[in-house]
PDB file of C-alpha atoms in Angstrom:
ATOM      1  CA  MET J 334      31.456 152.774  20.472  1.00  0.00           C
ATOM      2  CA  ALA J 335      29.255 151.000  22.953  1.00  0.00           C
ATOM      3  CA  ARG J 336      26.326 152.727  24.565  1.00  0.00           C
ATOM      4  CA  VAL J 337      25.353 152.426  28.197  1.00  0.00           C
ATOM      5  CA  VAL J 338      22.002 153.741  29.393  1.00  0.00           C
ATOM      6  CA  VAL J 339      21.382 155.030  32.895  1.00  0.00           C
ATOM      7  CA  ASP J 340      17.709 155.438  33.798  1.00  0.00           C
ATOM      8  CA  VAL J 341      17.009 157.593  36.827  1.00  0.00           C
ATOM      9  CA  MET J 342      13.582 157.600  38.479  1.00  0.00           C
ATOM     10  CA  LEU J 343      12.235 159.278  41.599  1.00  0.00           C
ATOM     11  CA  LYS J 344      11.789 156.711  44.357  1.00  0.00           C
ATOM     12  CA  PRO J 345       8.214 155.386  44.569  1.00  0.00           C
ATOM     13  CA  GLU J 346       7.525 157.149  47.870  1.00  0.00           C
ATOM     14  CA  ILE J 347       8.562 160.585  46.548  1.00  0.00           C
ATOM     15  CA  LEU J 348       5.697 162.743  45.278  1.00  0.00           C
ATOM     16  CA  ASP J 349       6.164 163.513  41.557  1.00  0.00           C
ATOM     17  CA  PRO J 350       4.019 166.566  40.730  1.00  0.00           C
ATOM     18  CA  GLN J 351       5.389 166.730  37.176  1.00  0.00           C
ATOM     19  CA  GLY J 352       4.227 163.173  36.496  1.00  0.00           C
ATOM     20  CA  GLN J 353       0.877 164.011  38.077  1.00  0.00           C
ATOM     21  CA  ALA J 354       0.490 167.084  35.866  1.00  0.00           C
ATOM     22  CA  VAL J 355       1.077 164.902  32.790  1.00  0.00           C
ATOM     23  CA  GLN J 356      -1.350 162.274  34.056  1.00  0.00           C
ATOM     24  CA  ARG J 357      -4.061 164.888  34.660  1.00  0.00           C
ATOM     25  CA  ALA J 358      -3.618 166.255  31.125  1.00  0.00           C
ATOM     26  CA  LEU J 359      -4.078 162.872  29.423  1.00  0.00           C
ATOM     27  CA  PRO J 360      -7.901 162.598  29.683  1.00  0.00           C
ATOM     28  CA  ARG J 361      -8.222 166.163  28.364  1.00  0.00           C
ATOM     29  CA  LEU J 362      -6.346 165.003  25.253  1.00  0.00           C
ATOM     30  CA  GLY J 363      -8.561 161.954  24.868  1.00  0.00           C
ATOM     31  CA  PHE J 364      -6.116 159.405  26.296  1.00  0.00           C
ATOM     32  CA  ASP J 365      -8.027 157.496  28.949  1.00  0.00           C
ATOM     33  CA  GLY J 366      -7.137 154.611  31.206  1.00  0.00           C
ATOM     34  CA  ILE J 367      -3.776 155.799  32.586  1.00  0.00           C
ATOM     35  CA  ALA J 368      -3.894 155.532  36.366  1.00  0.00           C
ATOM     36  CA  ASP J 369      -0.514 157.078  37.138  1.00  0.00           C
ATOM     37  CA  VAL J 370       2.455 158.740  35.433  1.00  0.00           C
ATOM     38  CA  ARG J 371       5.946 159.186  36.838  1.00  0.00           C
ATOM     39  CA  GLN J 372       8.620 161.146  35.015  1.00  0.00           C
ATOM     40  CA  GLY J 373      12.293 160.247  35.032  1.00  0.00           C
ATOM     41  CA  LYS J 374      15.595 160.960  33.293  1.00  0.00           C
ATOM     42  CA  ARG J 375      17.528 158.872  30.783  1.00  0.00           C
ATOM     43  CA  PHE J 376      21.273 159.321  30.239  1.00  0.00           C
ATOM     44  CA  GLU J 377      22.870 157.761  27.152  1.00  0.00           C
ATOM     45  CA  LEU J 378      26.631 157.338  27.597  1.00  0.00           C
ATOM     46  CA  GLU J 379      28.879 156.642  24.610  1.00  0.00           C
ATOM     47  CA  VAL J 380      31.745 154.682  26.126  1.00  0.00           C
ATOM     48  CA  GLU J 381      35.257 154.666  24.719  1.00  0.00           C
ATOM     49  CA  GLY J 382      36.819 151.210  24.809  1.00  0.00           C
ATOM     50  CA  PRO J 383      35.234 147.962  25.932  1.00  0.00           C
ATOM     51  CA  VAL J 384      32.230 147.906  28.240  1.00  0.00           C
ATOM     52  CA  ASP J 385      33.641 145.333  30.606  1.00  0.00           C
ATOM     53  CA  ASP J 386      32.929 144.798  34.284  1.00  0.00           C
ATOM     54  CA  ALA J 387      35.406 147.504  35.263  1.00  0.00           C
ATOM     55  CA  ALA J 388      33.792 150.058  32.925  1.00  0.00           C
ATOM     56  CA  LEU J 389      30.336 149.170  34.216  1.00  0.00           C
ATOM     57  CA  ALA J 390      31.525 149.491  37.784  1.00  0.00           C
ATOM     58  CA  ARG J 391      32.804 153.016  37.009  1.00  0.00           C
ATOM     59  CA  ILE J 392      29.495 153.946  35.412  1.00  0.00           C
ATOM     60  CA  HIS J 393      27.639 152.565  38.413  1.00  0.00           C
ATOM     61  CA  GLU J 394      29.809 154.738  40.655  1.00  0.00           C
ATOM     62  CA  MET J 395      29.145 157.744  38.372  1.00  0.00           C
ATOM     63  CA  ALA J 396      25.403 157.170  38.562  1.00  0.00           C
ATOM     64  CA  GLU J 397      25.504 156.805  42.328  1.00  0.00           C
ATOM     65  CA  THR J 398      27.625 159.881  43.052  1.00  0.00           C
ATOM     66  CA  PHE J 399      26.437 162.274  40.356  1.00  0.00           C
ATOM     67  CA  LEU J 400      23.708 161.293  37.881  1.00  0.00           C
ATOM     68  CA  ALA J 401      21.260 160.239  40.582  1.00  0.00           C
ATOM     69  CA  ASN J 402      20.685 161.679  44.019  1.00  0.00           C
ATOM     70  CA  THR J 403      20.123 158.447  45.916  1.00  0.00           C
ATOM     71  CA  VAL J 404      18.316 160.304  48.695  1.00  0.00           C
ATOM     72  CA  ILE J 405      15.368 160.726  46.330  1.00  0.00           C
ATOM     73  CA  GLU J 406      16.135 158.716  43.185  1.00  0.00           C
ATOM     74  CA  ASP J 407      16.746 155.115  42.088  1.00  0.00           C
ATOM     75  CA  PHE J 408      18.797 154.259  39.011  1.00  0.00           C
ATOM     76  CA  VAL J 409      19.348 151.351  36.616  1.00  0.00           C
ATOM     77  CA  VAL J 410      22.473 150.884  34.464  1.00  0.00           C
ATOM     78  CA  LYS J 411      22.196 148.774  31.309  1.00  0.00           C
ATOM     79  CA  VAL J 412      24.241 148.171  28.197  1.00  0.00           C
ATOM     80  CA  ASP J 413      22.404 149.149  24.999  1.00  0.00           C
ATOM     81  CA  GLU J 414      23.020 146.233  22.596  1.00  0.00           C
ATOM     82  CA  SER J 415      21.076 147.693  19.667  1.00  0.00           C
TER      83      SER J 415
ATOM     84  CA  MET K 434      40.581 192.017  63.625  1.00  0.00           C
ATOM     85  CA  THR K 435      37.764 192.268  61.126  1.00  0.00           C
ATOM     86  CA  THR K 436      35.650 189.191  60.532  1.00  0.00           C
ATOM     87  CA  ARG K 437      35.977 187.998  56.918  1.00  0.00           C
ATOM     88  CA  ILE K 438      32.926 186.354  55.394  1.00  0.00           C
ATOM     89  CA  GLY K 439      33.193 184.812  51.928  1.00  0.00           C
ATOM     90  CA  VAL K 440      30.374 184.634  49.388  1.00  0.00           C
ATOM     91  CA  VAL K 441      30.747 182.119  46.555  1.00  0.00           C
ATOM     92  CA  THR K 442      29.903 183.009  42.952  1.00  0.00           C
ATOM     93  CA  PHE K 443      29.116 180.082  40.634  1.00  0.00           C
ATOM     94  CA  PRO K 444      28.067 180.573  37.013  1.00  0.00           C
ATOM     95  CA  GLY K 445      24.368 181.357  37.455  1.00  0.00           C
ATOM     96  CA  THR K 446      24.544 182.658  41.026  1.00  0.00           C
ATOM     97  CA  LEU K 447      22.246 185.694  41.352  1.00  0.00           C
ATOM     98  CA  ASP K 448      22.256 186.795  44.972  1.00  0.00           C
ATOM     99  CA  ASP K 449      25.981 187.032  45.646  1.00  0.00           C
ATOM    100  CA  ARG K 450      25.966 190.850  45.522  1.00  0.00           C
ATOM    101  CA  ASP K 451      23.072 191.086  47.982  1.00  0.00           C
ATOM    102  CA  SER K 452      24.825 188.610  50.268  1.00  0.00           C
ATOM    103  CA  LEU K 453      28.099 190.589  50.141  1.00  0.00           C
ATOM    104  CA  ARG K 454      26.111 193.740  50.935  1.00  0.00           C
ATOM    105  CA  ALA K 455      24.359 192.045  53.873  1.00  0.00           C
ATOM    106  CA  VAL K 456      27.743 190.947  55.235  1.00  0.00           C
ATOM    107  CA  ARG K 457      29.031 194.522  54.998  1.00  0.00           C
ATOM    108  CA  LEU K 458      25.909 196.061  56.576  1.00  0.00           C
ATOM    109  CA  ALA K 459      26.225 193.626  59.480  1.00  0.00           C
ATOM    110  CA  GLY K 460      29.781 194.845  60.076  1.00  0.00           C
ATOM    111  CA  ALA K 461      32.023 192.174  58.576  1.00  0.00           C
ATOM    112  CA  GLU K 462      34.408 192.315  55.643  1.00  0.00           C
ATOM    113  CA  PRO K 463      32.821 190.746  52.548  1.00  0.00           C
ATOM    114  CA  VAL K 464      35.117 188.539  50.428  1.00  0.00           C
ATOM    115  CA  SER K 465      34.153 187.322  46.955  1.00  0.00           C
ATOM    116  CA  LEU K 466      35.006 183.656  46.346  1.00  0.00           C
ATOM    117  CA  TRP K 467      35.136 182.137  42.849  1.00  0.00           C
ATOM    118  CA  HIS K 468      33.828 178.623  42.106  1.00  0.00           C
ATOM    119  CA  ARG K 469      36.986 177.522  40.260  1.00  0.00           C
ATOM    120  CA  ASP K 470      39.302 178.619  43.076  1.00  0.00           C
ATOM    121  CA  LYS K 471      39.991 176.040  45.787  1.00  0.00           C
ATOM    122  CA  ASP K 472      41.403 178.736  48.062  1.00  0.00           C
ATOM    123  CA  LEU K 473      39.025 180.270  50.616  1.00  0.00           C
ATOM    124  CA  HIS K 474      41.320 183.309  51.131  1.00  0.00           C
ATOM    125  CA  GLN K 475      41.365 183.087  54.943  1.00  0.00           C
ATOM    126  CA  VAL K 476      37.643 183.706  55.396  1.00  0.00           C
ATOM    127  CA  ASP K 477      36.103 182.933  58.778  1.00  0.00           C
ATOM    128  CA  ALA K 478      32.755 181.824  57.343  1.00  0.00           C
ATOM    129  CA  VAL K 479      31.126 181.176  53.966  1.00  0.00           C
ATOM    130  CA  VAL K 480      27.760 182.066  52.441  1.00  0.00           C
ATOM    131  CA  LEU K 481      26.479 180.037  49.480  1.00  0.00           C
ATOM    132  CA  ALA K 482      24.127 182.521  47.841  1.00  0.00           C
ATOM    133  CA  GLY K 483      20.928 181.967  45.889  1.00  0.00           C
ATOM    134  CA  GLY K 484      20.410 181.725  42.146  1.00  0.00           C
ATOM    135  CA  PHE K 485      20.612 178.950  39.581  1.00  0.00           C
ATOM    136  CA  SER K 486      24.185 177.687  39.725  1.00  0.00           C
ATOM    137  CA  TYR K 487      25.157 175.882  36.503  1.00  0.00           C
ATOM    138  CA  GLY K 488      21.608 176.555  35.327  1.00  0.00           C
ATOM    139  CA  ASP K 489      20.317 173.980  37.844  1.00  0.00           C
ATOM    140  CA  TYR K 490      21.093 171.409  35.136  1.00  0.00           C
ATOM    141  CA  LEU K 491      20.906 167.765  36.232  1.00  0.00           C
ATOM    142  CA  ARG K 492      19.409 168.763  39.608  1.00  0.00           C
ATOM    143  CA  ALA K 493      19.532 172.042  41.543  1.00  0.00           C
ATOM    144  CA  GLY K 494      22.962 172.287  43.164  1.00  0.00           C
ATOM    145  CA  ALA K 495      24.220 168.955  41.801  1.00  0.00           C
ATOM    146  CA  ILE K 496      26.973 170.266  39.511  1.00  0.00           C
ATOM    147  CA  SER K 497      28.137 172.995  41.914  1.00  0.00           C
ATOM    148  CA  ARG K 498      28.715 170.392  44.560  1.00  0.00           C
ATOM    149  CA  PHE K 499      31.671 169.103  42.520  1.00  0.00           C
ATOM    150  CA  SER K 500      33.271 172.515  41.891  1.00  0.00           C
ATOM    151  CA  PRO K 501      36.818 173.120  43.203  1.00  0.00           C
ATOM    152  CA  VAL K 502      35.672 175.686  45.795  1.00  0.00           C
ATOM    153  CA  MET K 503      33.117 173.218  47.187  1.00  0.00           C
ATOM    154  CA  GLU K 504      35.765 170.534  47.632  1.00  0.00           C
ATOM    155  CA  THR K 505      37.487 172.847  50.095  1.00  0.00           C
ATOM    156  CA  ILE K 506      34.256 174.089  51.672  1.00  0.00           C
ATOM    157  CA  ILE K 507      32.958 170.538  52.256  1.00  0.00           C
ATOM    158  CA  GLU K 508      36.232 169.533  53.899  1.00  0.00           C
ATOM    159  CA  GLN K 509      36.406 172.673  56.067  1.00  0.00           C
ATOM    160  CA  ALA K 510      32.702 172.609  56.982  1.00  0.00           C
ATOM    161  CA  ARG K 511      33.215 169.116  58.369  1.00  0.00           C
ATOM    162  CA  ALA K 512      36.041 170.593  60.462  1.00  0.00           C
ATOM    163  CA  GLY K 513      33.791 173.375  61.799  1.00  0.00           C
ATOM    164  CA  LEU K 514      33.853 176.224  59.256  1.00  0.00           C
ATOM    165  CA  PRO K 515      30.510 178.069  59.502  1.00  0.00           C
ATOM    166  CA  VAL K 516      28.570 177.795  56.227  1.00  0.00           C
ATOM    167  CA  LEU K 517      25.189 179.323  55.424  1.00  0.00           C
ATOM    168  CA  GLY K 518      23.392 178.094  52.301  1.00  0.00           C
ATOM    169  CA  ILE K 519      20.530 180.262  51.101  1.00  0.00           C
ATOM    170  CA  CYS K 520      18.055 178.835  48.548  1.00  0.00           C
ATOM    171  CA  ASN K 521      20.330 177.442  45.790  1.00  0.00           C
ATOM    172  CA  GLY K 522      23.027 177.369  48.479  1.00  0.00           C
ATOM    173  CA  PHE K 523      20.775 175.131  50.613  1.00  0.00           C
ATOM    174  CA  GLN K 524      20.328 172.860  47.576  1.00  0.00           C
ATOM    175  CA  ILE K 525      24.119 172.691  47.182  1.00  0.00           C
ATOM    176  CA  LEU K 526      24.476 171.768  50.870  1.00  0.00           C
ATOM    177  CA  THR K 527      22.020 168.860  50.563  1.00  0.00           C
ATOM    178  CA  GLU K 528      23.700 167.665  47.350  1.00  0.00           C
ATOM    179  CA  SER K 529      27.025 167.869  49.236  1.00  0.00           C
ATOM    180  CA  HIS K 530      25.560 165.757  52.063  1.00  0.00           C
ATOM    181  CA  LEU K 531      26.578 168.442  54.555  1.00  0.00           C
ATOM    182  CA  LEU K 532      22.862 168.582  55.333  1.00  0.00           C
ATOM    183  CA  PRO K 533      20.476 165.614  55.021  1.00  0.00           C
ATOM    184  CA  GLY K 534      17.541 165.319  52.640  1.00  0.00           C
ATOM    185  CA  ALA K 535      16.992 166.770  49.169  1.00  0.00           C
ATOM    186  CA  MET K 536      15.179 169.582  47.414  1.00  0.00           C
ATOM    187  CA  LEU K 537      12.541 168.922  44.759  1.00  0.00           C
ATOM    188  CA  ARG K 538      10.277 170.888  42.405  1.00  0.00           C
ATOM    189  CA  ASN K 539       7.510 172.745  44.289  1.00  0.00           C
ATOM    190  CA  ASN K 540       4.379 170.610  44.661  1.00  0.00           C
ATOM    191  CA  HIS K 541       2.328 173.104  42.595  1.00  0.00           C
ATOM    192  CA  LEU K 542       5.068 173.373  39.912  1.00  0.00           C
ATOM    193  CA  HIS K 543       5.029 177.198  39.977  1.00  0.00           C
ATOM    194  CA  PHE K 544       7.882 179.580  40.663  1.00  0.00           C
ATOM    195  CA  ILE K 545       6.859 181.438  43.803  1.00  0.00           C
ATOM    196  CA  CYS K 546       7.933 184.903  44.937  1.00  0.00           C
ATOM    197  CA  ARG K 547       6.465 186.473  48.053  1.00  0.00           C
ATOM    198  CA  ASP K 548       7.158 187.658  51.574  1.00  0.00           C
ATOM    199  CA  GLN K 549       7.253 184.577  53.775  1.00  0.00           C
ATOM    200  CA  ARG K 550       6.605 184.356  57.493  1.00  0.00           C
ATOM    201  CA  LEU K 551       8.856 181.948  59.360  1.00  0.00           C
ATOM    202  CA  ARG K 552       9.231 180.747  62.905  1.00  0.00           C
ATOM    203  CA  VAL K 553      12.745 180.506  64.296  1.00  0.00           C
ATOM    204  CA  GLU K 554      12.885 177.042  65.873  1.00  0.00           C
ATOM    205  CA  ASN K 555      16.569 176.889  66.749  1.00  0.00           C
ATOM    206  CA  ALA K 556      18.343 180.039  67.954  1.00  0.00           C
ATOM    207  CA  GLU K 557      21.511 178.216  68.966  1.00  0.00           C
ATOM    208  CA  THR K 558      23.220 177.691  65.604  1.00  0.00           C
ATOM    209  CA  ALA K 559      26.202 179.760  64.486  1.00  0.00           C
ATOM    210  CA  TRP K 560      23.870 181.736  62.203  1.00  0.00           C
ATOM    211  CA  THR K 561      20.781 182.190  64.406  1.00  0.00           C
ATOM    212  CA  SER K 562      21.930 183.218  67.904  1.00  0.00           C
ATOM    213  CA  ASP K 563      20.712 186.806  67.448  1.00  0.00           C
ATOM    214  CA  TYR K 564      17.155 185.469  67.143  1.00  0.00           C
ATOM    215  CA  SER K 565      15.170 183.946  69.965  1.00  0.00           C
ATOM    216  CA  ALA K 566      13.512 180.531  69.744  1.00  0.00           C
ATOM    217  CA  GLY K 567       9.879 180.887  68.716  1.00  0.00           C
ATOM    218  CA  GLN K 568      10.428 184.327  67.162  1.00  0.00           C
ATOM    219  CA  GLU K 569       8.388 185.066  64.025  1.00  0.00           C
ATOM    220  CA  ILE K 570      10.138 186.804  61.143  1.00  0.00           C
ATOM    221  CA  SER K 571       9.305 187.725  57.556  1.00  0.00           C
ATOM    222  CA  VAL K 572      11.783 187.485  54.657  1.00  0.00           C
ATOM    223  CA  PRO K 573      11.383 187.112  50.873  1.00  0.00           C
ATOM    224  CA  LEU K 574      10.933 183.653  49.350  1.00  0.00           C
ATOM    225  CA  LYS K 575      11.582 182.978  45.648  1.00  0.00           C
ATOM    226  CA  ASN K 576      12.172 179.553  44.155  1.00  0.00           C
ATOM    227  CA  ILE K 577      10.793 176.698  42.089  1.00  0.00           C
ATOM    228  CA  ASP K 578      12.757 173.843  43.669  1.00  0.00           C
ATOM    229  CA  GLY K 579      11.918 174.493  47.299  1.00  0.00           C
ATOM    230  CA  ARG K 580      10.200 171.303  48.420  1.00  0.00           C
ATOM    231  CA  TYR K 581      12.302 169.805  51.197  1.00  0.00           C
ATOM    232  CA  VAL K 582      12.095 166.033  51.470  1.00  0.00           C
ATOM    233  CA  ALA K 583      13.830 163.395  53.559  1.00  0.00           C
ATOM    234  CA  ASP K 584      12.723 159.979  54.711  1.00  0.00           C
ATOM    235  CA  GLU K 585      10.696 159.622  57.912  1.00  0.00           C
ATOM    236  CA  ARG K 586      13.654 158.419  59.926  1.00  0.00           C
ATOM    237  CA  VAL K 587      15.738 161.487  59.013  1.00  0.00           C
ATOM    238  CA  LEU K 588      12.803 163.823  59.653  1.00  0.00           C
ATOM    239  CA  ASP K 589      12.214 162.280  63.088  1.00  0.00           C
ATOM    240  CA  GLU K 590      15.915 162.621  63.862  1.00  0.00           C
ATOM    241  CA  LEU K 591      15.941 166.305  62.796  1.00  0.00           C
ATOM    242  CA  GLU K 592      12.913 166.996  65.007  1.00  0.00           C
ATOM    243  CA  ALA K 593      14.284 165.070  67.988  1.00  0.00           C
ATOM    244  CA  GLU K 594      17.646 166.864  67.846  1.00  0.00           C
ATOM    245  CA  GLY K 595      16.132 170.325  67.335  1.00  0.00           C
ATOM    246  CA  ARG K 596      17.751 170.588  63.916  1.00  0.00           C
ATOM    247  CA  VAL K 597      14.711 172.033  62.175  1.00  0.00           C
ATOM    248  CA  ALA K 598      15.966 175.619  62.391  1.00  0.00           C
ATOM    249  CA  PHE K 599      13.091 177.391  60.594  1.00  0.00           C
ATOM    250  CA  ARG K 600       9.512 176.454  59.766  1.00  0.00           C
ATOM    251  CA  TYR K 601       7.051 178.057  57.364  1.00  0.00           C
ATOM    252  CA  LEU K 602       4.111 179.854  58.971  1.00  0.00           C
ATOM    253  CA  GLY K 603       0.758 180.157  57.221  1.00  0.00           C
ATOM    254  CA  THR K 604       0.291 178.258  53.956  1.00  0.00           C
ATOM    255  CA  ASN K 605       3.176 175.924  53.150  1.00  0.00           C
ATOM    256  CA  PRO K 606       4.608 177.525  49.981  1.00  0.00           C
ATOM    257  CA  ASN K 607       6.012 174.417  48.273  1.00  0.00           C
ATOM    258  CA  GLY K 608       4.961 171.187  49.960  1.00  0.00           C
ATOM    259  CA  SER K 609       8.064 170.905  52.139  1.00  0.00           C
ATOM    260  CA  LEU K 610       7.660 168.008  54.549  1.00  0.00           C
ATOM    261  CA  ARG K 611       6.735 169.099  58.081  1.00  0.00           C
ATOM    262  CA  ASP K 612       6.769 172.752  56.908  1.00  0.00           C
ATOM    263  CA  ILE K 613      10.559 172.768  57.022  1.00  0.00           C
ATOM    264  CA  ALA K 614      12.134 175.996  55.706  1.00  0.00           C
ATOM    265  CA  GLY K 615      15.636 175.537  57.112  1.00  0.00           C
ATOM    266  CA  ILE K 616      17.767 172.985  58.926  1.00  0.00           C
ATOM    267  CA  THR K 617      21.140 172.759  60.625  1.00  0.00           C
ATOM    268  CA  ASN K 618      23.747 170.030  60.969  1.00  0.00           C
ATOM    269  CA  ALA K 619      24.319 168.450  64.374  1.00  0.00           C
ATOM    270  CA  GLU K 620      27.211 170.804  65.169  1.00  0.00           C
ATOM    271  CA  GLY K 621      25.234 173.960  64.292  1.00  0.00           C
ATOM    272  CA  ASN K 622      27.906 175.397  61.985  1.00  0.00           C
ATOM    273  CA  VAL K 623      26.145 174.496  58.717  1.00  0.00           C
ATOM    274  CA  VAL K 624      22.702 176.006  58.155  1.00  0.00           C
ATOM    275  CA  GLY K 625      20.494 175.846  55.052  1.00  0.00           C
ATOM    276  CA  LEU K 626      17.465 178.045  54.482  1.00  0.00           C
ATOM    277  CA  MET K 627      15.131 178.284  51.498  1.00  0.00           C
ATOM    278  CA  PRO K 628      13.896 181.919  51.900  1.00  0.00           C
ATOM    279  CA  HIS K 629      16.281 184.869  51.547  1.00  0.00           C
ATOM    280  CA  PRO K 630      17.458 186.762  54.651  1.00  0.00           C
ATOM    281  CA  GLU K 631      20.001 188.701  52.541  1.00  0.00           C
ATOM    282  CA  HIS K 632      17.094 190.472  50.817  1.00  0.00           C
ATOM    283  CA  ALA K 633      15.747 191.746  54.144  1.00  0.00           C
ATOM    284  CA  VAL K 634      18.614 193.715  55.656  1.00  0.00           C
ATOM    285  CA  GLU K 635      17.561 197.276  54.772  1.00  0.00           C
ATOM    286  CA  PRO K 636      14.201 198.939  55.436  1.00  0.00           C
ATOM    287  CA  LEU K 637      14.061 200.352  51.910  1.00  0.00           C
ATOM    288  CA  ILE K 638      13.886 197.022  50.068  1.00  0.00           C
ATOM    289  CA  GLY K 639      12.391 193.539  50.317  1.00  0.00           C
ATOM    290  CA  THR K 640       9.830 193.162  53.050  1.00  0.00           C
ATOM    291  CA  GLY K 641      10.566 196.669  54.313  1.00  0.00           C
ATOM    292  CA  ARG K 642      11.916 195.020  57.454  1.00  0.00           C
ATOM    293  CA  THR K 643      15.392 193.974  58.493  1.00  0.00           C
ATOM    294  CA  ASP K 644      14.432 190.521  59.777  1.00  0.00           C
ATOM    295  CA  GLY K 645      17.268 188.899  57.834  1.00  0.00           C
ATOM    296  CA  LEU K 646      20.104 190.885  59.368  1.00  0.00           C
ATOM    297  CA  PRO K 647      20.469 188.748  62.537  1.00  0.00           C
ATOM    298  CA  PHE K 648      21.831 185.871  60.404  1.00  0.00           C
ATOM    299  CA  PHE K 649      24.851 187.996  59.640  1.00  0.00           C
ATOM    300  CA  THR K 650      25.218 189.643  63.060  1.00  0.00           C
ATOM    301  CA  SER K 651      24.894 186.199  64.725  1.00  0.00           C
ATOM    302  CA  ILE K 652      27.863 184.800  62.855  1.00  0.00           C
ATOM    303  CA  ILE K 653      29.996 187.886  63.495  1.00  0.00           C
ATOM    304  CA  LYS K 654      29.332 187.653  67.250  1.00  0.00           C
ATOM    305  CA  LYS K 655      30.091 183.951  67.202  1.00  0.00           C
ATOM    306  CA  LEU K 656      33.394 184.480  65.379  1.00  0.00           C
ATOM    307  CA  VAL K 657      34.443 187.419  67.526  1.00  0.00           C
ATOM    308  CA  ALA K 658      33.721 185.400  70.674  1.00  0.00           C
ATOM    309  CA  ALA K 659      35.677 182.394  69.362  1.00  0.00           C
TER     310      ALA K 659
END
């Protein structure tokens, strides 16, 4: 079965306090030099049948209506070839 | 005829019983609605109660928005059915696009539970007419995903049209933009509020005040007058 990955990230202008909390913890753990951290979500979809244009269009629609809230989040759909 | 007000129970809803009780104390007939049932059982108005529907998985309110009962509620709300979303209910209303904007994790990342002072900004919605504009009230607040956001254009539009229904007074509890605690749609039939009026309807519990009761008496008056 083919795998399609949907990455969902908060839009750049939306404050991400969870990412900030991670970023603030890094120097305490000895990891320096990270100016900013933003935290997102990754969905891995195992697709039945071929991942053709029609299937990708459906997944795009799924991401837009459900997986991401486009008021606050951006998303990227890509086919995992590995 | 008695006014029938429905309260929806999703898996993970916590405040449905308090909301049903508030409806009854205000003088209406409370009707339990089930998330898998498309039928609204002839209710005159709907309350989406607080809690963590579907565990808040994906995003708060995101899965509930696609439940069978919400399909009907979204359709009827667009046709004028009065709907009040409290806390998780407000999140469901933004995910449903019945109200603009979105709700995010509190800016300090902590669950917060306290009595919250609010200013009533709009006393002309279906759910707020028993308040007066500018009135200060106190009701319980308890949430972790209470940070209201929308883009500048939407915020300016809400302000210009008087659709910011409630604002936080004192310290902003969650980083909500422009101290917004509750908003209404343009028609005034759909209202979302982060704090919990249904927990402040009896002097014995909550804040010890009954500042939340006018939500429920407002809608009864509105429906009786209609």
